[in-house]
mmCIF file of C-alpha atoms in Angstrom:
data_model
loop_
_atom_site.group_PDB
_atom_site.id
_atom_site.type_symbol
_atom_site.label_atom_id
_atom_site.label_comp_id
_atom_site.label_asym_id
_atom_site.label_seq_id
_atom_site.Cartn_x
_atom_site.Cartn_y
_atom_site.Cartn_z
ATOM 1 C CA MET D 1 2.284 11.851 -12.111
ATOM 2 C CA ILE D 2 -0.336 9.340 -11.043
ATOM 3 C CA TYR D 3 0.947 5.784 -10.766
ATOM 4 C CA ILE D 4 -1.866 3.178 -10.627
ATOM 5 C CA GLY D 5 -1.508 -0.518 -9.759
ATOM 6 C CA VAL D 6 -2.693 -3.191 -7.253
ATOM 7 C CA THR D 7 -1.499 -4.930 -4.117
ATOM 8 C CA GLY D 8 0.631 -7.976 -5.036
ATOM 9 C CA TRP D 9 0.791 -9.600 -8.454
ATOM 10 C CA GLY D 10 0.205 -13.258 -7.839
ATOM 11 C CA ASP D 11 -3.609 -13.356 -7.709
ATOM 12 C CA HIS D 12 -4.684 -11.300 -10.731
ATOM 13 C CA ASP D 13 -5.223 -14.116 -13.236
ATOM 14 C CA ARG D 14 -7.311 -12.004 -15.639
ATOM 15 C CA LEU D 15 -4.122 -10.128 -16.496
ATOM 16 C CA TYR D 16 -2.089 -13.181 -17.555
ATOM 17 C CA PRO D 17 -2.064 -15.603 -20.438
ATOM 18 C CA ALA D 18 -3.414 -19.018 -19.466
ATOM 19 C CA LYS D 19 -0.994 -21.281 -17.572
ATOM 20 C CA THR D 20 1.346 -18.434 -16.705
ATOM 21 C CA PRO D 21 3.694 -19.852 -13.992
ATOM 22 C CA ARG D 22 3.710 -17.917 -10.744
ATOM 23 C CA ARG D 23 7.407 -17.177 -11.176
ATOM 24 C CA ASP D 24 6.664 -15.274 -14.376
ATOM 25 C CA LYS D 25 3.672 -13.265 -13.199
ATOM 26 C CA LEU D 26 5.559 -10.116 -12.190
ATOM 27 C CA LYS D 27 7.037 -9.767 -15.628
ATOM 28 C CA GLU D 28 3.622 -9.924 -17.148
ATOM 29 C CA TYR D 29 2.170 -7.675 -14.511
ATOM 30 C CA ALA D 30 4.664 -4.981 -15.330
ATOM 31 C CA ALA D 31 3.207 -4.891 -18.878
ATOM 32 C CA HIS D 32 -0.067 -3.554 -17.377
ATOM 33 C CA PHE D 33 0.907 -1.286 -14.485
ATOM 34 C CA PRO D 34 3.881 0.870 -13.516
ATOM 35 C CA ILE D 35 3.722 0.162 -9.768
ATOM 36 C CA VAL D 36 2.890 -2.615 -7.349
ATOM 37 C CA GLU D 37 2.685 -3.042 -3.572
ATOM 38 C CA ILE D 38 4.772 -5.860 -2.151
ATOM 39 C CA ASP D 39 2.622 -7.475 0.576
ATOM 40 C CA ALA D 40 4.832 -10.619 1.061
ATOM 41 C CA SER D 41 7.244 -8.348 3.066
ATOM 42 C CA PHE D 42 4.480 -8.020 5.694
ATOM 43 C CA TYR D 43 4.616 -11.739 6.496
ATOM 44 C CA ALA D 44 8.378 -12.188 6.208
ATOM 45 C CA ILE D 45 11.340 -9.876 5.658
ATOM 46 C CA GLN D 46 12.328 -10.704 2.113
ATOM 47 C CA SER D 47 15.703 -12.106 0.993
ATOM 48 C CA LYS D 48 18.080 -10.120 -1.163
ATOM 49 C CA ARG D 49 17.674 -12.873 -3.747
ATOM 50 C CA ASN D 50 13.939 -12.099 -4.062
ATOM 51 C CA THR D 51 14.374 -8.303 -4.210
ATOM 52 C CA GLU D 52 17.156 -8.534 -6.779
ATOM 53 C CA LYS D 53 14.904 -10.873 -8.917
ATOM 54 C CA TRP D 54 12.135 -8.376 -8.736
ATOM 55 C CA VAL D 55 14.417 -5.527 -9.798
ATOM 56 C CA ASN D 56 15.656 -7.567 -12.805
ATOM 57 C CA GLU D 57 12.201 -8.622 -13.911
ATOM 58 C CA THR D 58 10.723 -5.111 -14.124
ATOM 59 C CA PRO D 59 11.361 -2.138 -16.469
ATOM 60 C CA GLU D 60 13.713 0.640 -15.421
ATOM 61 C CA SER D 61 10.886 3.050 -14.411
ATOM 62 C CA PHE D 62 8.862 0.495 -12.487
ATOM 63 C CA GLN D 63 8.155 1.312 -8.870
ATOM 64 C CA PHE D 64 7.451 -0.683 -5.682
ATOM 65 C CA ILE D 65 5.601 0.168 -2.456
ATOM 66 C CA VAL D 66 6.981 -2.225 0.246
ATOM 67 C CA LYS D 67 4.690 -3.025 3.174
ATOM 68 C CA ALA D 68 6.542 -3.006 6.485
ATOM 69 C CA TYR D 69 7.042 -6.306 8.275
ATOM 70 C CA GLN D 70 4.301 -7.192 10.704
ATOM 71 C CA GLY D 71 6.623 -7.130 13.706
ATOM 72 C CA MET D 72 7.418 -3.484 12.989
ATOM 73 C CA THR D 73 3.754 -2.454 13.140
ATOM 74 C CA GLY D 74 2.492 -4.389 16.094
ATOM 75 C CA HIS D 75 0.555 -7.081 14.160
ATOM 76 C CA GLN D 76 2.865 -9.980 14.967
ATOM 77 C CA ARG D 77 1.732 -12.567 17.493
ATOM 78 C CA GLY D 78 3.940 -15.144 19.127
ATOM 79 C CA GLU D 79 7.686 -15.095 19.512
ATOM 80 C CA SER D 80 9.805 -12.779 17.365
ATOM 81 C CA LEU D 81 12.561 -14.103 15.139
ATOM 82 C CA PHE D 82 14.712 -11.230 16.186
ATOM 83 C CA PRO D 83 16.359 -10.430 19.591
ATOM 84 C CA GLY D 84 14.948 -6.949 19.499
ATOM 85 C CA LYS D 85 13.266 -4.240 17.430
ATOM 86 C CA LYS D 86 16.472 -2.581 16.363
ATOM 87 C CA GLU D 87 17.669 -5.855 14.822
ATOM 88 C CA MET D 88 14.379 -6.379 13.158
ATOM 89 C CA PHE D 89 14.447 -2.887 11.643
ATOM 90 C CA ALA D 90 18.043 -3.391 10.578
ATOM 91 C CA ALA D 91 17.203 -6.600 8.738
ATOM 92 C CA PHE D 92 14.212 -5.025 7.036
ATOM 93 C CA HIS D 93 16.304 -2.001 6.012
ATOM 94 C CA ASP D 94 18.925 -4.320 4.663
ATOM 95 C CA SER D 95 16.385 -6.203 2.499
ATOM 96 C CA LEU D 96 15.564 -3.012 0.613
ATOM 97 C CA GLN D 97 19.030 -2.427 -0.752
ATOM 98 C CA ALA D 98 18.457 -3.733 -4.285
ATOM 99 C CA LEU D 99 15.191 -1.818 -4.704
ATOM 100 C CA ASN D 100 16.715 1.343 -3.385
ATOM 101 C CA ALA D 101 19.880 1.032 -5.421
ATOM 102 C CA ALA D 102 17.851 0.577 -8.594
ATOM 103 C CA ASP D 103 15.670 3.649 -7.805
ATOM 104 C CA LYS D 104 12.602 1.436 -7.742
ATOM 105 C CA LEU D 105 11.568 1.948 -4.062
ATOM 106 C CA SER D 106 8.838 4.619 -3.845
ATOM 107 C CA ALA D 107 8.113 4.096 -0.151
ATOM 108 C CA VAL D 108 7.786 1.656 2.755
ATOM 109 C CA LEU D 109 4.177 1.478 3.893
ATOM 110 C CA PHE D 110 3.692 1.290 7.675
ATOM 111 C CA GLN D 111 0.048 0.157 8.126
ATOM 112 C CA PHE D 112 -0.823 0.082 11.815
ATOM 113 C CA PRO D 113 -3.565 -2.211 13.339
ATOM 114 C CA PRO D 114 -6.946 -1.064 14.737
ATOM 115 C CA TRP D 115 -5.682 -1.130 18.220
ATOM 116 C CA PHE D 116 -2.915 1.343 17.532
ATOM 117 C CA ASP D 117 -4.784 4.438 18.697
ATOM 118 C CA CYS D 118 -3.852 8.053 19.121
ATOM 119 C CA LYS D 119 -1.840 8.366 22.386
ATOM 120 C CA LYS D 120 1.492 9.581 23.435
ATOM 121 C CA GLU D 121 3.383 6.217 23.519
ATOM 122 C CA ASN D 122 2.304 5.482 19.926
ATOM 123 C CA VAL D 123 3.301 8.882 18.706
ATOM 124 C CA ASP D 124 6.717 8.251 20.355
ATOM 125 C CA TYR D 125 6.829 4.909 18.597
ATOM 126 C CA LEU D 126 6.183 6.543 15.187
ATOM 127 C CA ARG D 127 9.134 8.950 15.808
ATOM 128 C CA TRP D 128 11.321 5.959 16.681
ATOM 129 C CA CYS D 129 10.221 4.013 13.521
ATOM 130 C CA LYS D 130 11.090 7.016 11.339
ATOM 131 C CA GLN D 131 14.523 7.313 12.923
ATOM 132 C CA GLU D 132 15.254 3.624 12.495
ATOM 133 C CA ILE D 133 14.155 3.441 8.866
ATOM 134 C CA SER D 134 16.530 6.312 8.169
ATOM 135 C CA GLU D 135 16.519 7.919 4.693
ATOM 136 C CA ILE D 136 13.918 5.648 3.138
ATOM 137 C CA PRO D 137 10.634 7.345 2.292
ATOM 138 C CA VAL D 138 7.886 6.067 4.565
ATOM 139 C CA ALA D 139 4.055 6.235 4.184
ATOM 140 C CA LEU D 140 1.696 5.953 7.144
ATOM 141 C CA GLU D 141 -1.723 4.346 7.233
ATOM 142 C CA PHE D 142 -3.842 4.139 10.385
ATOM 143 C CA ARG D 143 -6.703 1.658 11.086
ATOM 144 C CA ASN D 144 -7.924 3.515 14.150
ATOM 145 C CA GLN D 145 -10.353 6.455 13.867
ATOM 146 C CA THR D 146 -9.047 8.396 16.846
ATOM 147 C CA TRP D 147 -6.159 9.841 14.765
ATOM 148 C CA TYR D 148 -8.751 11.753 12.738
ATOM 149 C CA GLU D 149 -11.232 12.691 15.411
ATOM 150 C CA ALA D 150 -11.788 16.355 15.918
ATOM 151 C CA PRO D 151 -9.338 16.903 18.867
ATOM 152 C CA PHE D 152 -6.485 15.209 16.931
ATOM 153 C CA TYR D 153 -7.313 15.690 13.234
ATOM 154 C CA ASP D 154 -5.091 18.760 12.570
ATOM 155 C CA LYS D 155 -2.329 17.543 15.023
ATOM 156 C CA THR D 156 -2.122 14.200 13.204
ATOM 157 C CA LEU D 157 -1.630 15.819 9.787
ATOM 158 C CA THR D 158 0.811 18.388 11.119
ATOM 159 C CA PHE D 159 2.755 15.604 12.847
ATOM 160 C CA MET D 160 3.102 13.751 9.524
ATOM 161 C CA GLU D 161 4.294 16.864 7.865
ATOM 162 C CA GLU D 162 6.868 17.749 10.472
ATOM 163 C CA GLU D 163 8.154 14.179 10.968
ATOM 164 C CA GLY D 164 8.344 13.417 7.137
ATOM 165 C CA TRP D 165 5.616 10.803 6.875
ATOM 166 C CA ILE D 166 3.783 10.347 3.539
ATOM 167 C CA HIS D 167 0.094 10.391 4.102
ATOM 168 C CA THR D 168 -1.840 7.290 3.016
ATOM 169 C CA VAL D 169 -5.313 8.285 1.924
ATOM 170 C CA CYS D 170 -7.747 5.419 2.216
ATOM 171 C CA ASP D 171 -11.177 4.443 0.766
ATOM 172 C CA GLU D 172 -12.652 1.898 3.013
ATOM 173 C CA PRO D 173 -15.980 0.975 4.698
ATOM 174 C CA GLN D 174 -16.996 3.285 7.521
ATOM 175 C CA ALA D 175 -17.564 0.635 10.191
ATOM 176 C CA GLY D 176 -16.659 2.083 13.544
ATOM 177 C CA SER D 177 -13.446 2.802 15.271
ATOM 178 C CA GLY D 178 -11.519 0.326 13.204
ATOM 179 C CA SER D 179 -11.876 2.303 9.982
ATOM 180 C CA ILE D 180 -10.788 5.775 9.013
ATOM 181 C CA PRO D 181 -12.527 8.433 6.867
ATOM 182 C CA ILE D 182 -11.357 9.626 3.500
ATOM 183 C CA VAL D 183 -8.889 12.506 4.331
ATOM 184 C CA LEU D 184 -7.918 14.335 1.101
ATOM 185 C CA LYS D 185 -4.812 15.940 2.455
ATOM 186 C CA ALA D 186 -1.186 15.467 1.369
ATOM 187 C CA THR D 187 1.508 15.772 3.950
ATOM 188 C CA ASP D 188 4.432 15.447 1.482
ATOM 189 C CA LEU D 189 4.919 17.662 -1.491
ATOM 190 C CA ASP D 190 6.488 14.917 -3.513
ATOM 191 C CA LYS D 191 4.531 11.723 -2.711
ATOM 192 C CA THR D 192 1.081 10.618 -1.526
ATOM 193 C CA VAL D 193 -0.213 7.058 -1.341
ATOM 194 C CA ILE D 194 -3.931 6.165 -1.940
ATOM 195 C CA ARG D 195 -5.214 2.726 -1.128
ATOM 196 C CA PHE D 196 -8.600 1.325 -2.127
ATOM 197 C CA HIS D 197 -9.859 -1.308 0.263
ATOM 198 C CA GLY D 198 -13.454 -1.537 -1.022
ATOM 199 C CA ARG D 199 -16.609 -0.609 0.786
ATOM 200 C CA ASN D 200 -17.839 -4.000 2.188
ATOM 201 C CA VAL D 201 -19.099 -2.773 5.522
ATOM 202 C CA HIS D 202 -20.290 -6.253 6.599
ATOM 203 C CA GLY D 203 -16.934 -7.814 5.683
ATOM 204 C CA TRP D 204 -14.995 -5.074 7.409
ATOM 205 C CA ARG D 205 -16.903 -5.714 10.685
ATOM 206 C CA ASN D 206 -16.913 -9.458 10.485
ATOM 207 C CA THR D 207 -13.486 -10.604 11.787
ATOM 208 C CA GLY D 208 -14.581 -13.742 13.559
ATOM 209 C CA ASP D 209 -14.651 -16.199 10.632
ATOM 210 C CA GLY D 210 -11.584 -17.973 9.424
ATOM 211 C CA ASN D 211 -11.990 -16.444 5.891
ATOM 212 C CA TRP D 212 -12.550 -12.874 7.096
ATOM 213 C CA ARG D 213 -9.700 -11.484 5.002
ATOM 214 C CA GLU D 214 -11.431 -12.813 1.851
ATOM 215 C CA VAL D 215 -14.667 -11.374 2.852
ATOM 216 C CA ARG D 216 -13.330 -7.997 3.892
ATOM 217 C CA TYR D 217 -11.966 -7.065 0.463
ATOM 218 C CA LEU D 218 -14.826 -8.518 -1.588
ATOM 219 C CA TYR D 219 -15.981 -5.406 -3.434
ATOM 220 C CA ARG D 220 -16.131 -3.979 -6.958
ATOM 221 C CA TYR D 221 -16.153 -0.170 -7.374
ATOM 222 C CA ASN D 222 -18.834 0.987 -9.738
ATOM 223 C CA GLN D 223 -18.353 3.643 -12.426
ATOM 224 C CA LYS D 224 -19.856 6.417 -10.347
ATOM 225 C CA GLU D 225 -17.577 5.777 -7.424
ATOM 226 C CA LEU D 226 -14.499 5.627 -9.660
ATOM 227 C CA GLU D 227 -15.496 8.937 -11.309
ATOM 228 C CA GLU D 228 -15.834 10.609 -7.870
ATOM 229 C CA TRP D 229 -12.324 9.276 -7.060
ATOM 230 C CA ALA D 230 -10.957 10.579 -10.362
ATOM 231 C CA GLU D 231 -11.894 14.041 -9.126
ATOM 232 C CA ASN D 232 -10.336 13.414 -5.714
ATOM 233 C CA LEU D 233 -7.086 12.329 -7.370
ATOM 234 C CA HIS D 234 -7.015 15.588 -9.392
ATOM 235 C CA PHE D 235 -7.509 17.446 -6.129
ATOM 236 C CA LEU D 236 -4.628 15.547 -4.408
ATOM 237 C CA GLU D 237 -2.521 16.074 -7.494
ATOM 238 C CA LYS D 238 -2.482 19.780 -6.804
ATOM 239 C CA GLN D 239 -1.021 19.085 -3.361
ATOM 240 C CA SER D 240 1.540 16.415 -4.154
ATOM 241 C CA LYS D 241 3.703 15.782 -7.244
ATOM 242 C CA ASN D 242 3.393 12.042 -7.390
ATOM 243 C CA LEU D 243 0.315 9.885 -6.425
ATOM 244 C CA TYR D 244 0.670 6.149 -5.917
ATOM 245 C CA VAL D 245 -2.763 4.563 -6.259
ATOM 246 C CA LEU D 246 -3.172 0.979 -5.200
ATOM 247 C CA PHE D 247 -6.333 -1.122 -5.424
ATOM 248 C CA ASN D 248 -6.596 -3.760 -2.638
ATOM 249 C CA ASN D 249 -10.111 -5.017 -3.314
ATOM 250 C CA ASN D 250 -9.098 -8.246 -4.860
ATOM 251 C CA SER D 251 -11.033 -11.044 -2.910
ATOM 252 C CA GLY D 252 -13.227 -11.416 -6.030
ATOM 253 C CA GLY D 253 -10.539 -10.461 -8.565
ATOM 254 C CA ASP D 254 -11.796 -6.874 -8.960
ATOM 255 C CA ALA D 255 -8.664 -4.888 -8.100
ATOM 256 C CA ALA D 256 -7.003 -5.132 -11.573
ATOM 257 C CA ASP D 257 -10.177 -4.378 -13.446
ATOM 258 C CA ASN D 258 -10.912 -1.291 -11.249
ATOM 259 C CA ALA D 259 -7.338 -0.151 -11.682
ATOM 260 C CA LYS D 260 -7.585 -0.426 -15.467
ATOM 261 C CA GLN D 261 -10.910 1.516 -15.299
ATOM 262 C CA MET D 262 -9.234 4.305 -13.361
ATOM 263 C CA ILE D 263 -6.379 4.519 -15.797
ATOM 264 C CA ASP D 264 -8.896 4.916 -18.648
ATOM 265 C CA LEU D 265 -10.922 7.522 -16.690
ATOM 266 C CA LEU D 266 -7.972 9.564 -16.163
ATOM 267 C CA GLY D 267 -6.735 9.163 -19.797
ATOM 268 C CA ILE D 268 -3.304 7.905 -18.741
ATOM 269 C CA ASN D 269 -0.962 6.197 -21.285
ATOM 270 C CA TYR D 270 1.968 4.810 -19.462
ATOM 271 C CA GLU D 271 5.295 4.656 -21.315
ATOM 272 C CA GLY D 272 8.080 2.207 -20.459
ATOM 273 C CA LEU D 273 5.930 -0.759 -19.500
ATOM 274 C CA ALA D 274 7.151 -4.265 -20.093
ATOM 275 C CA PRO D 275 6.157 -5.956 -23.487
ATOM 276 C CA LYS D 276 3.121 -8.181 -23.158
ATOM 277 C CA GLN D 277 3.515 -11.847 -23.864
ATOM 278 C CA LEU D 278 1.352 -13.095 -26.657
ATOM 279 C CA ASP D 279 1.852 -16.713 -25.886
ATOM 280 C CA LEU D 280 4.059 -18.505 -23.460
ATOM 281 C CA PHE D 281 4.315 -21.768 -25.477
#
């Protein structure tokens, strides 16, 4: 099964009727896509109230990919809100209870920063993370090219297979050591995550401006690029039972459109989506 969606649900205004309140956008989003990535969890460990609300607002078959909290992946700067990493992981794990109990949690996504390179202490930390997150399915995304360089390429993929990490296949600009190549290899027979970050090479390199995040993901995939990726998805489908495809190129509002295009290209007709609202008022 190929599940296609986007990262977050608050900024895709083309999907929603005019004047849709932010609090109602997830309900409407679930009428279009069967999966979403929760990126709010990267900035703050979410309350049970939030996760229970998300469970109740989505259809029974709806799925979530939850992005790991920034303190768990080495992005956080400044003082931690927790006395130690174990307490941080325990709080994050606890926040997943409602999603897990409802069978709506596909995976937790650990996306590591560009400075997280391939070396022993980082491999050891990955093992520790996997142990602390316990039975929850975990997907792994690197932002440092060393993991896929010739001396480590096979070892990296074998490590993921042996340690139980779901491989996150990325499409992103090839802009030096802070980007990774497309690696069409599943490490889990059941699940593979695919994330589309766009191909804005200039934006990927330019991290000095205050609005660098908006510039980085400003990209719209054209028909030819999507057709090539449709073939890649069929290739990955032979290796892994379920593919979770997430478009993250939304600085210009293109992610939802590209996701819809991919659904059409693959001829997918999802069942069990939420009913669409014809008019809110």
